[in-house]
Amino acid sequence: MSSLNRRQFLQSLGLASAATAAIAFPGIITAATTRPHVVVIGGGFAGATAAKYLRYWSSAVDVTLVEPNATYYSPILSNLVLNNQRNLGQISFNYNTLASKYGIKVVNDWVDAINAPNQTINLRGGTTLAYDRLIIAPGIQFMDVPGLDSNKVPHAWKAGAQTTLLQQQLAAMPAGGTFVMTIPAAPYRCPPGPYERACVVADWLRTNKPGSKVVVLDANASIIVEPAIFGAAFTEYGVQYVPNAALQGVDSDAKIAHSSAGDFKADVLNVIPPQSAGSIVLQSGLANVGGRWAGVNPLSYESTAVPNIHIIGDSQGTGQPKAGHIANAEAKVCADAILRLLSGGQPYAAPVTNSACYSPISATTASWLTAVYAYDQASGAMKLVPESFGAAAAPSAKYYSRMFDWTTNLFNDTFA
Ligand SMILES: Cc1cc2nc3c(=O)[nH]c(=O)nc-3n(C[C@H](O)[C@H](O)[C@H](O)COP(=O)(O)OP(=O)(O)OC[C@H]3O[C@@H](n4cnc5c(N)ncnc54)[C@H](O)[C@@H]3O)c2cc1C
């Protein structure tokens, strides 16, 4: 959208909010006093950003954010809790600013069901909310792994109590012990994240638990991102990397991972299970990409299965990576499209998103990876812009420092 068009658009919304007659939202406003209501499910990087930008760009819509937790723990940087470079408090956020600064109504509850024909959602607490447009941003849910009890064998792939549990288990591990972690087949949340974790933990064990061993069981055929950097770090740290090791089951008490590459016994076992879109996506009939992810129109993130429902973040099935930075970008595309649709227009026809991941490799160094995705009219899909792809040549202390600049910007753009 050009700046002139955006100004004109915002002016029309501003006039609409001040006017007593319902003129700015044809087809949506049914009474002179009715304002469009957008409900957002999930207050992570995707949902919080969408809620914020809907209100940042328009005072003429009402926005309700439904999220069960008062505190959000960022998975981004959570691997640094494992090596004591960060604590959970430093990666925790609340929704107070979204409420006070942007006028978003925040409801701490869980969405049990969506009634699409009626355009309502049912909250666990008993409330029913009506929406004109619904944004679903529930992140991921974990698929079943036989024998896995995450209270004994943490995933730590959603940050918070699980992160603390894994950190405590590592702290209690005897020197000379074995840390085994498993990586699911792609796609999963944060492609470099598991390799990053293996590096951070291996580096920490070298100093704090001498003689310990790290084993990485990867269901993929090889390291799927930054293979040179992670491969070199694995060699330096003595990590045993096992490709094509699909997890078949877990003995959570004995801490044994049963994989297609054999059984591996651990002192500390970290299983990152295979993932799908959040449960509300699956149970609402929206997971029409491989039965796991939500098919959407990338111009608006509107579901290809059910109208007036948009899915963003890790649950979407556009083929873009499942990562917080790009979830934040998708949220803005979605918010912009919804405001255009509510005012009788069409979504912007050439959206661009970008992804960035900084990966700590040790307690003092990090690498990075970035890519831009652009809408391809011929296929109707978001496509990687090849010349946009960039990655660090080697990890460095400079990148470690920049990692925190990047997260500060992302965190502020989402929650402040
Ligand atoms: C170790 C690690 C490192 C990472 N590093 C990076 C990185 O460097 N760069 C990057 O871009 N990404 C990174 N990521 C990935 C990033 O954290 C996720 O992609 C991002 O959190 C996805 O955002 P989301 O909003 O889709 O989901 P989430 O952040 O999971 O938020 C979903 C929210 O929805 C809520 N919810 C779910 N279901 C319901 C329901 N039925 N009703 C109400 N609320 C519901 C949940 O409570 C949750 O708060 C990393 C992840 C990990 C684990």
Short mmCIF file of N, CA and C in Angstrom, two decimals, residues 71-73 81 86-93:
data_model
loop_
_atom_site.label_atom_id
_atom_site.label_comp_id
_atom_site.label_asym_id
_atom_site.label_seq_id
_atom_site.Cartn_x
_atom_site.Cartn_y
_atom_site.Cartn_z
N THR A 71 1.12 -14.35 31.37
CA THR A 71 2.53 -14.15 31.03
C THR A 71 2.89 -15.02 29.84
N TYR A 72 3.56 -14.42 28.87
CA TYR A 72 4.04 -15.17 27.70
C TYR A 72 5.56 -15.30 27.82
N TYR A 73 6.05 -16.52 27.71
CA TYR A 73 7.49 -16.76 27.73
C TYR A 73 7.95 -17.00 26.30
N VAL A 81 18.49 -19.94 28.55
CA VAL A 81 18.18 -20.25 29.96
C VAL A 81 18.90 -21.53 30.36
N ARG A 86 20.53 -16.34 30.33
CA ARG A 86 19.30 -15.59 30.51
C ARG A 86 18.45 -16.31 31.55
N ASN A 87 17.54 -15.55 32.21
CA ASN A 87 16.56 -16.23 33.04
C ASN A 87 15.18 -16.00 32.44
N LEU A 88 14.22 -16.77 32.92
CA LEU A 88 12.88 -16.69 32.31
C LEU A 88 12.29 -15.29 32.40
N GLY A 89 12.61 -14.59 33.49
CA GLY A 89 12.07 -13.23 33.65
C GLY A 89 12.50 -12.32 32.51
N GLN A 90 13.66 -12.57 31.95
CA GLN A 90 14.17 -11.71 30.86
C GLN A 90 13.51 -12.00 29.52
N ILE A 91 12.79 -13.10 29.45
CA ILE A 91 12.10 -13.41 28.18
C ILE A 91 10.59 -13.56 28.41
N SER A 92 10.10 -12.87 29.45
CA SER A 92 8.66 -12.95 29.73
C SER A 92 7.99 -11.61 29.42
N PHE A 93 6.75 -11.71 28.98
CA PHE A 93 6.00 -10.52 28.56
C PHE A 93 4.56 -10.65 29.04
#
